[in-house]
């Protein structure tokens, strides 16, 4: 480094220190809800102040602590399912303290206790209020004795052999509405110690020892010298950068991998992957590699445990590919490129066979990251329905994976067809998921035989479509301008789902906000960037940590179903505001490109020192503000391109001067909105009937995926027009907001349905079960892996829809990794993957329907088989079993 360069650095640092002292009161962002200044965040009466670049002080108090409502809504749950009452109904009680003695709440299972609650004069529940719940289970136990099963509120049969216990769920801690995790939760079960049929449990509400506020002071004391230092001229921004670096350090486990957050010490595929893409490949590429390799088995990416037994109900494991590619681009490590390519290629080939819909051109699978079913899907959707859905974010991930596989192949001289597949998927996303009347993308396609696009926005998917070029320039502008955004950030989905507590629904996630802000910077929307950065800085400053999520309406950390400090992807998102937005770093295979976006409020001098890029170390300076670069200098010499070569070595100074231009822009800041409840649809005597939905002004009937009728009434006589097919109904609210579609009902002449008993073609299982049709069922296991062969005599040639009645008690509905999968062949031709998700731990009498597959049959005899193939191995590998009861076919 020459004397001139050293002098420039010294002058720059002196100027930066002087400007920083002048910038403490500069207003960076202001709204009706909160303000961000150079040294502080203010929200109502609360304030967080950065007193130095390593110290923050906050007096924030959660508003949730101010009042503990005495009105408690609760339900009981058999086997961890919402099955005591119809959806949306619950018991209610007014909590009271009775001279230190437990309040006793007596109920009968399935009988609603719903006394009228006062709306005024409610008082705070006293600390340590004890409540004893006594549940009369005789309606269930008597049904077990009489019939061998109990029919629940959703009209599902719960067999005595499948009964695992009863739990309680509710609206206030320590209770929660997380039904599916109740069997794994401590002390949420009801017990019958004396065998009299009365199940009891006791809880303490509003415990006095509960922590009621964020930490008052945060001192950043870790040694951060290994990492790039950042000076912005705004002490708050500097402190939050240092806080995030320290929290990243704390999220590194002893085995040198990333954990998901303070409460989540596991290494999770999507969490580490989205975090690595945001910023962690830049800062810790070796830890990133270690973490990614922990999520590989049989040279394939591991899909974490999840809905219905994981893959292929969930398919966003390809986020791993995005992260692996980002690691290569930051390091240039060719050995890593070879390793990653093989793993991604193997995984993609399996996904193309098991999770690709050739009719729509989209991939199947659950919403990427939005993996708590009821939080973003209608509650009627079972794991198999979620497998069959085709989600925006998940398909954006697949598009980028196909694109990078094509680029990796070129670098490794491996020919493949992935570029063409990526092109086709891009077209399919824009054809099937773009909403012309909304000017943004829809959430997903869903249904059963036919699918409809949910018109809800999905923030992460919208952002990924912009970042990965799925949306063209025109569409990108429309998405940023029209996607609904709330005061405290962009909600995961919009509008919200009624009756579902905040987590993905009714919430803002900082890492999603980071991707949205990054997309705004890429498209040059300053309004989106300023609001997005403020949303991220507000929560980190007030809470003194990078929280997992926050309540959409209040911006509070308390009130979501689960929340964690130093959540890895929130940490990475905060750091991305520096690396991806302000400095606009775009790592490519052979170079590092800079596209800084500096809002006018942040104008000044920004500096990153000791930045390691492959074999070089950079000091980077940005002056001014703007959406483009006026000059780009490397070691004092003007460059013609705003990039540096990946082969650069040694220490260098990079100076960037911005163009001082910001195009006026806007976004859709809206009030939060909740959609109507979806109707409960029934087919009785050739009539469609559904409940009256509160706030609905009309109802839309869908037939085979298209609008058929709009009515003011809540019934319709199908015999009037006699049109066969798949019917669904949605409710339209007073403001025009639509509910989810109802669970489908099917109106087909019985003569058009072919039903075959599985035991006609295989050995009847000796396993115990109930509720099956015919004389028995067939068991498919890996211990006896031979194909299941069956024959169908078709009355006419044509395309039929085939599905299977099955049971899979290998695991719970919401987690584990034992989803049943087989390849379906017809007349020796591969048709597709038949998927048999888990339905409940040891619930082998819980029968469901597999995904429907289109199969072409010849007139007369057709030979079909369910076959185990290498690509139908699930994430467990060792257990891939289910019972097969019946085979149904309908002429499509």
mmCIF file of C-alpha atoms in Angstrom, residues 439-642:
data_model
loop_
_atom_site.group_PDB
_atom_site.id
_atom_site.type_symbol
_atom_site.label_atom_id
_atom_site.label_comp_id
_atom_site.label_asym_id
_atom_site.label_seq_id
_atom_site.Cartn_x
_atom_site.Cartn_y
_atom_site.Cartn_z
ATOM 1 C CA UNK A 439 -50.414 -7.345 -10.089
ATOM 2 C CA UNK A 440 -48.439 -9.818 -8.001
ATOM 3 C CA UNK A 441 -48.050 -13.591 -7.819
ATOM 4 C CA UNK A 442 -50.535 -15.873 -6.075
ATOM 5 C CA UNK A 443 -49.685 -18.139 -3.166
ATOM 6 C CA UNK A 444 -50.118 -21.613 -4.657
ATOM 7 C CA UNK A 445 -52.317 -23.889 -6.740
ATOM 8 C CA UNK A 446 -54.500 -26.095 -4.563
ATOM 9 C CA UNK A 447 -57.471 -28.432 -4.802
ATOM 10 C CA UNK A 448 -57.752 -32.157 -5.488
ATOM 11 C CA UNK A 449 -58.405 -33.301 -9.046
ATOM 12 C CA UNK A 450 -58.410 -29.705 -10.310
ATOM 13 C CA UNK A 451 -56.465 -26.764 -8.866
ATOM 14 C CA UNK A 452 -57.101 -23.068 -8.363
ATOM 15 C CA UNK A 453 -54.594 -20.324 -7.544
ATOM 16 C CA UNK A 454 -54.914 -18.895 -4.034
ATOM 17 C CA UNK A 455 -54.928 -15.088 -4.457
ATOM 18 C CA UNK A 456 -53.076 -14.431 -1.215
ATOM 19 C CA UNK A 457 -49.676 -12.804 -1.589
ATOM 20 C CA UNK A 458 -46.675 -14.713 -0.282
ATOM 21 C CA UNK A 459 -43.838 -12.360 0.608
ATOM 22 C CA UNK A 460 -40.855 -14.691 0.299
ATOM 23 C CA UNK A 461 -42.040 -16.113 -3.008
ATOM 24 C CA UNK A 462 -42.667 -12.620 -4.408
ATOM 25 C CA UNK A 463 -39.154 -11.542 -3.412
ATOM 26 C CA UNK A 464 -37.475 -14.629 -4.878
ATOM 27 C CA UNK A 465 -39.286 -14.136 -8.190
ATOM 28 C CA UNK A 466 -37.748 -10.663 -8.416
ATOM 29 C CA UNK A 467 -34.262 -11.632 -7.247
ATOM 30 C CA UNK A 468 -34.000 -14.617 -9.588
ATOM 31 C CA UNK A 469 -35.417 -12.929 -12.675
ATOM 32 C CA UNK A 470 -38.646 -14.931 -12.894
ATOM 33 C CA UNK A 471 -40.478 -11.607 -13.008
ATOM 34 C CA UNK A 472 -39.428 -9.316 -15.852
ATOM 35 C CA UNK A 473 -38.797 -5.610 -15.260
ATOM 36 C CA UNK A 474 -42.447 -4.681 -15.760
ATOM 37 C CA UNK A 475 -43.758 -7.388 -13.452
ATOM 38 C CA UNK A 476 -41.075 -6.592 -10.848
ATOM 39 C CA UNK A 477 -42.271 -3.005 -10.673
ATOM 40 C CA UNK A 478 -45.873 -4.129 -10.294
ATOM 41 C CA UNK A 479 -45.034 -6.642 -7.557
ATOM 42 C CA UNK A 480 -43.149 -4.057 -5.489
ATOM 43 C CA UNK A 481 -45.879 -1.462 -5.935
ATOM 44 C CA UNK A 482 -48.874 -3.726 -5.243
ATOM 45 C CA UNK A 483 -47.900 -6.472 -2.801
ATOM 46 C CA UNK A 484 -49.526 -5.596 0.562
ATOM 47 C CA UNK A 485 -47.112 -4.331 3.244
ATOM 48 C CA UNK A 486 -47.903 -3.439 6.865
ATOM 49 C CA UNK A 487 -46.453 -0.758 9.148
ATOM 50 C CA UNK A 488 -44.003 -3.113 10.858
ATOM 51 C CA UNK A 489 -42.954 -4.984 7.733
ATOM 52 C CA UNK A 490 -44.169 -7.252 4.984
ATOM 53 C CA UNK A 491 -46.402 -10.081 6.312
ATOM 54 C CA UNK A 492 -45.637 -13.644 5.282
ATOM 55 C CA UNK A 493 -49.054 -13.851 3.631
ATOM 56 C CA UNK A 494 -51.896 -11.405 3.003
ATOM 57 C CA UNK A 495 -54.744 -11.332 3.833
ATOM 58 C CA UNK A 496 -54.544 -13.240 7.114
ATOM 59 C CA UNK A 497 -56.374 -16.480 7.951
ATOM 60 C CA UNK A 498 -59.157 -16.157 10.539
ATOM 61 C CA UNK A 499 -58.829 -17.951 13.860
ATOM 62 C CA UNK A 500 -55.165 -18.882 13.419
ATOM 63 C CA UNK A 501 -52.770 -17.333 15.985
ATOM 64 C CA UNK A 502 -49.637 -15.474 14.850
ATOM 65 C CA UNK A 503 -46.630 -17.427 13.663
ATOM 66 C CA UNK A 504 -46.530 -17.501 9.869
ATOM 67 C CA UNK A 505 -50.074 -16.154 9.750
ATOM 68 C CA UNK A 506 -50.444 -12.650 11.231
ATOM 69 C CA UNK A 507 -46.670 -12.185 11.399
ATOM 70 C CA UNK A 508 -43.585 -10.477 10.008
ATOM 71 C CA UNK A 509 -40.314 -12.416 9.739
ATOM 72 C CA UNK A 510 -37.120 -10.323 9.554
ATOM 73 C CA UNK A 511 -35.386 -12.700 7.127
ATOM 74 C CA UNK A 512 -38.348 -12.511 4.731
ATOM 75 C CA UNK A 513 -38.231 -8.736 5.122
ATOM 76 C CA UNK A 514 -34.534 -8.895 4.198
ATOM 77 C CA UNK A 515 -35.213 -10.759 0.946
ATOM 78 C CA UNK A 516 -38.022 -8.317 0.124
ATOM 79 C CA UNK A 517 -35.764 -5.323 0.816
ATOM 80 C CA UNK A 518 -32.983 -6.854 -1.274
ATOM 81 C CA UNK A 519 -35.476 -7.309 -4.127
ATOM 82 C CA UNK A 520 -36.519 -3.669 -3.717
ATOM 83 C CA UNK A 521 -32.902 -2.551 -4.001
ATOM 84 C CA UNK A 522 -32.351 -4.659 -7.109
ATOM 85 C CA UNK A 523 -35.388 -3.046 -8.764
ATOM 86 C CA UNK A 524 -34.479 0.468 -7.582
ATOM 87 C CA UNK A 525 -37.505 1.025 -5.343
ATOM 88 C CA UNK A 526 -36.238 3.377 -2.631
ATOM 89 C CA UNK A 527 -39.534 3.422 -0.724
ATOM 90 C CA UNK A 528 -39.398 -0.358 -0.292
ATOM 91 C CA UNK A 529 -35.740 -0.225 0.754
ATOM 92 C CA UNK A 530 -36.152 2.568 3.313
ATOM 93 C CA UNK A 531 -39.179 0.916 4.919
ATOM 94 C CA UNK A 532 -37.552 -2.530 4.827
ATOM 95 C CA UNK A 533 -34.299 -1.439 6.453
ATOM 96 C CA UNK A 534 -36.226 0.467 9.101
ATOM 97 C CA UNK A 535 -38.403 -2.583 9.851
ATOM 98 C CA UNK A 536 -35.326 -4.742 10.396
ATOM 99 C CA UNK A 537 -33.442 -2.131 12.436
ATOM 100 C CA UNK A 538 -36.481 -1.313 14.585
ATOM 101 C CA UNK A 539 -36.992 -4.842 15.884
ATOM 102 C CA UNK A 540 -33.295 -5.562 16.476
ATOM 103 C CA UNK A 541 -32.780 -2.280 18.333
ATOM 104 C CA UNK A 542 -35.876 -2.422 20.540
ATOM 105 C CA UNK A 543 -35.570 -6.144 21.326
ATOM 106 C CA UNK A 544 -31.732 -6.079 21.517
ATOM 107 C CA UNK A 545 -31.574 -9.231 19.415
ATOM 108 C CA UNK A 546 -32.562 -10.471 15.979
ATOM 109 C CA UNK A 547 -35.874 -12.144 16.792
ATOM 110 C CA UNK A 548 -37.377 -14.994 14.807
ATOM 111 C CA UNK A 549 -40.645 -13.193 14.124
ATOM 112 C CA UNK A 550 -43.096 -10.589 15.399
ATOM 113 C CA UNK A 551 -46.840 -10.020 15.493
ATOM 114 C CA UNK A 552 -47.943 -8.283 12.296
ATOM 115 C CA UNK A 553 -50.357 -5.811 13.910
ATOM 116 C CA UNK A 554 -48.186 -4.691 16.827
ATOM 117 C CA UNK A 555 -44.631 -5.428 15.731
ATOM 118 C CA UNK A 556 -44.170 -7.102 19.123
ATOM 119 C CA UNK A 557 -41.958 -10.122 19.803
ATOM 120 C CA UNK A 558 -44.499 -11.532 22.233
ATOM 121 C CA UNK A 559 -47.717 -13.082 21.015
ATOM 122 C CA UNK A 560 -46.480 -15.389 18.262
ATOM 123 C CA UNK A 561 -46.723 -19.122 18.866
ATOM 124 C CA UNK A 562 -42.939 -19.573 19.118
ATOM 125 C CA UNK A 563 -40.110 -17.057 19.048
ATOM 126 C CA UNK A 564 -36.355 -17.212 19.473
ATOM 127 C CA UNK A 565 -33.508 -14.774 20.034
ATOM 128 C CA UNK A 566 -30.605 -14.552 17.577
ATOM 129 C CA UNK A 567 -32.523 -16.496 14.944
ATOM 130 C CA UNK A 568 -29.902 -17.360 12.351
ATOM 131 C CA UNK A 569 -31.698 -16.132 9.265
ATOM 132 C CA UNK A 570 -32.777 -12.926 11.042
ATOM 133 C CA UNK A 571 -29.122 -12.334 11.920
ATOM 134 C CA UNK A 572 -28.128 -12.986 8.300
ATOM 135 C CA UNK A 573 -30.911 -10.680 7.089
ATOM 136 C CA UNK A 574 -29.674 -7.800 9.241
ATOM 137 C CA UNK A 575 -26.155 -8.226 7.845
ATOM 138 C CA UNK A 576 -27.573 -8.419 4.323
ATOM 139 C CA UNK A 577 -28.722 -4.803 4.661
ATOM 140 C CA UNK A 578 -25.045 -3.866 4.547
ATOM 141 C CA UNK A 579 -23.668 -6.416 2.082
ATOM 142 C CA UNK A 580 -26.595 -6.913 -0.310
ATOM 143 C CA UNK A 581 -28.361 -3.542 -0.165
ATOM 144 C CA UNK A 582 -26.042 -0.669 0.756
ATOM 145 C CA UNK A 583 -22.993 -2.235 -0.907
ATOM 146 C CA UNK A 584 -24.975 -4.224 -3.486
ATOM 147 C CA UNK A 585 -22.602 -7.197 -3.562
ATOM 148 C CA UNK A 586 -23.428 -9.680 -6.308
ATOM 149 C CA UNK A 587 -21.061 -12.663 -6.282
ATOM 150 C CA UNK A 588 -20.668 -14.372 -9.619
ATOM 151 C CA UNK A 589 -18.656 -17.371 -10.779
ATOM 152 C CA UNK A 590 -15.614 -15.336 -11.787
ATOM 153 C CA UNK A 591 -16.070 -11.901 -10.207
ATOM 154 C CA UNK A 592 -17.665 -9.738 -7.547
ATOM 155 C CA UNK A 593 -20.040 -7.130 -8.944
ATOM 156 C CA UNK A 594 -21.149 -4.055 -6.984
ATOM 157 C CA UNK A 595 -24.592 -2.515 -7.414
ATOM 158 C CA UNK A 596 -24.950 -0.338 -4.293
ATOM 159 C CA UNK A 597 -28.285 1.173 -3.380
ATOM 160 C CA UNK A 598 -27.951 3.979 -0.836
ATOM 161 C CA UNK A 599 -31.199 5.791 0.104
ATOM 162 C CA UNK A 600 -30.873 9.549 0.421
ATOM 163 C CA UNK A 601 -31.423 9.369 4.188
ATOM 164 C CA UNK A 602 -28.260 7.231 4.465
ATOM 165 C CA UNK A 603 -26.137 9.600 2.365
ATOM 166 C CA UNK A 604 -22.603 10.081 3.623
ATOM 167 C CA UNK A 605 -19.585 7.832 3.786
ATOM 168 C CA UNK A 606 -19.862 4.077 4.195
ATOM 169 C CA UNK A 607 -16.833 1.868 4.755
ATOM 170 C CA UNK A 608 -16.143 -1.832 5.059
ATOM 171 C CA UNK A 609 -12.593 -2.694 6.100
ATOM 172 C CA UNK A 610 -10.769 -6.023 6.111
ATOM 173 C CA UNK A 611 -13.212 -7.610 3.668
ATOM 174 C CA UNK A 612 -11.941 -10.992 2.465
ATOM 175 C CA UNK A 613 -12.850 -12.029 -1.068
ATOM 176 C CA UNK A 614 -11.128 -15.217 -2.204
ATOM 177 C CA UNK A 615 -7.421 -14.340 -2.199
ATOM 178 C CA UNK A 616 -7.797 -10.610 -1.745
ATOM 179 C CA UNK A 617 -8.501 -8.262 1.171
ATOM 180 C CA UNK A 618 -10.475 -5.117 0.407
ATOM 181 C CA UNK A 619 -11.184 -1.798 2.068
ATOM 182 C CA UNK A 620 -14.358 -0.527 0.402
ATOM 183 C CA UNK A 621 -15.641 3.042 0.537
ATOM 184 C CA UNK A 622 -18.942 4.412 -0.732
ATOM 185 C CA UNK A 623 -19.647 8.135 -0.894
ATOM 186 C CA UNK A 624 -22.967 9.910 -1.335
ATOM 187 C CA UNK A 625 -26.312 8.318 -2.156
ATOM 188 C CA UNK A 626 -28.143 7.030 -5.195
ATOM 189 C CA UNK A 627 -29.363 4.052 -7.168
ATOM 190 C CA UNK A 628 -26.312 3.835 -9.416
ATOM 191 C CA UNK A 629 -22.571 4.329 -9.544
ATOM 192 C CA UNK A 630 -20.981 7.549 -10.807
ATOM 193 C CA UNK A 631 -17.377 6.392 -10.432
ATOM 194 C CA UNK A 632 -15.659 3.136 -9.505
ATOM 195 C CA UNK A 633 -11.961 3.184 -8.544
ATOM 196 C CA UNK A 634 -9.617 0.357 -7.619
ATOM 197 C CA UNK A 635 -6.466 1.576 -5.846
ATOM 198 C CA UNK A 636 -7.069 5.092 -7.105
ATOM 199 C CA UNK A 637 -7.561 4.082 -10.750
ATOM 200 C CA UNK A 638 -10.918 4.442 -12.455
ATOM 201 C CA UNK A 639 -12.404 1.190 -13.713
ATOM 202 C CA UNK A 640 -14.732 0.767 -16.666
ATOM 203 C CA UNK A 641 -16.822 -1.885 -14.909
ATOM 204 C CA UNK A 642 -18.253 -2.007 -11.404
#
